[in-house]
Amino acid sequence: MLGTTAPSIRTAPSTVTLSHDAVAANTARMVSLAGVPVMGVVKADGFGLGAASMARAVLAGGASELGVATCDEALALRAQGINVPLMAWLLHEGAPVAEALAADVAVSCATAPQVRQVAAAAREAGCRGIVELEVDTGMHRSGAAPAEWPELFHAARDAERAGALVVRGVWTHLGSTTPDPGTFDDPIARLERAVALAVGCGLRPMRRHAASSLAAVVAPRARLDLVRLGASLLGIEPVSAAPVGLAPAVRWTTRIVQTHAIAAGERVGYGGDYRAEHDGAVALLPVGYADGVPRSVSPGATVVIGGRRAPLIGAVSMDQCVVDIGHLNGVAAGDPVVLIGTRAGEPSLAEWARLSGTIAQEVLTRLGPRVARGGQEEA
């Protein structure tokens, strides 16, 4: 079964399932395309789908290691018996750094104080910590700014010489979201300058990495020694206009709880913004914006009932939404409904993202605690 950050529930109004086979196939495809080792990123509980389950699928597909945001996420994977190389890159106040280092989790540092914090934690844990140093190459988010590089590298060198740490790599995040490969040239050049400076300060990093899914696909130069992939492993194409052959891996389903007739002119939902144009019928679905159906998708979104599309109508409520079924025959309470599918003709994750005005990753991480996380999707 997939893990979830939500409390355990006995029943659920909807279920999201992850195709392990599709994730493994997508990983294999990206490994082949990249031509360098792949880190499977399973942060945020595997994008809300279960970190351990996603991790096992990406490892089966050929990923050589895993990445997460926090030490707690890393330790949760270790508790699930996942013992491959693992890196966490978001240090925060109170993070269990010593416990993570003792569990053979590599951590990332972006400041000299963080290096000293991790060195102290390594001494507490009685081990030599593995660290990677993140530098900012133009995104202006996480990572050491260029003016801070010398201090960061000297602090790491001192900790390494003292036997507390070993510096495994220097890395960065790339901020560009355009498929133009030229947008990655400058940050990669900056990363190379950072690596050269680190070597000049006495460090011997074994690897450099920068690319996530988009850069890994469109900018071969950005692949370096490793690529960090997450969304593409779930079948989210890095460039929708130029797909690389990834398989949809996420399926979200529910069942109708009520149907009733509606007369022309009658209104649906809070605010009554939707008015029926003719006599017909509607179906009630037991999912709403608390479950991950954004208010912004109605009107516009459709679901599949009995193999046919049916539109959402009226305002999405916290716990439920309404579908127009006037054009369908024989629809009844209990019938299955596909909100996000993996098969031809079903609403795709990309479609939901477009209608929500966001990206597919956010759609997944919005899924609420009432959405049960299922196991392997059936063929």
Short mmCIF file of N, CA and C in Angstrom, two decimals, residues 256-259 325 330-336:
data_model
loop_
_atom_site.label_atom_id
_atom_site.label_comp_id
_atom_site.label_asym_id
_atom_site.label_seq_id
_atom_site.Cartn_x
_atom_site.Cartn_y
_atom_site.Cartn_z
N ILE A 256 -20.29 7.90 -7.60
CA ILE A 256 -21.44 8.79 -7.45
C ILE A 256 -22.17 8.43 -6.16
N VAL A 257 -22.59 9.45 -5.40
CA VAL A 257 -23.35 9.19 -4.18
C VAL A 257 -24.83 9.52 -4.32
N GLN A 258 -25.20 10.32 -5.35
CA GLN A 258 -26.60 10.70 -5.50
C GLN A 258 -26.82 11.21 -6.91
N THR A 259 -28.00 10.95 -7.46
CA THR A 259 -28.41 11.57 -8.72
C THR A 259 -29.79 12.15 -8.54
N ILE A 325 -25.14 15.07 -15.94
CA ILE A 325 -25.25 13.74 -16.56
C ILE A 325 -26.47 13.64 -17.46
N GLY A 330 -28.73 5.75 -17.84
CA GLY A 330 -28.55 4.68 -16.87
C GLY A 330 -27.54 4.96 -15.77
N VAL A 331 -27.23 6.22 -15.52
CA VAL A 331 -26.27 6.55 -14.46
C VAL A 331 -26.98 6.46 -13.11
N ALA A 332 -26.29 5.85 -12.15
CA ALA A 332 -26.90 5.66 -10.84
C ALA A 332 -25.87 5.82 -9.74
N ALA A 333 -26.38 6.03 -8.52
CA ALA A 333 -25.49 6.10 -7.36
C ALA A 333 -24.66 4.82 -7.27
N GLY A 334 -23.39 4.98 -6.95
CA GLY A 334 -22.48 3.85 -6.87
C GLY A 334 -21.64 3.64 -8.11
N ASP A 335 -22.02 4.30 -9.22
CA ASP A 335 -21.23 4.15 -10.44
C ASP A 335 -19.85 4.77 -10.28
N PRO A 336 -18.81 4.13 -10.83
CA PRO A 336 -17.45 4.67 -10.71
C PRO A 336 -17.25 5.91 -11.58
#
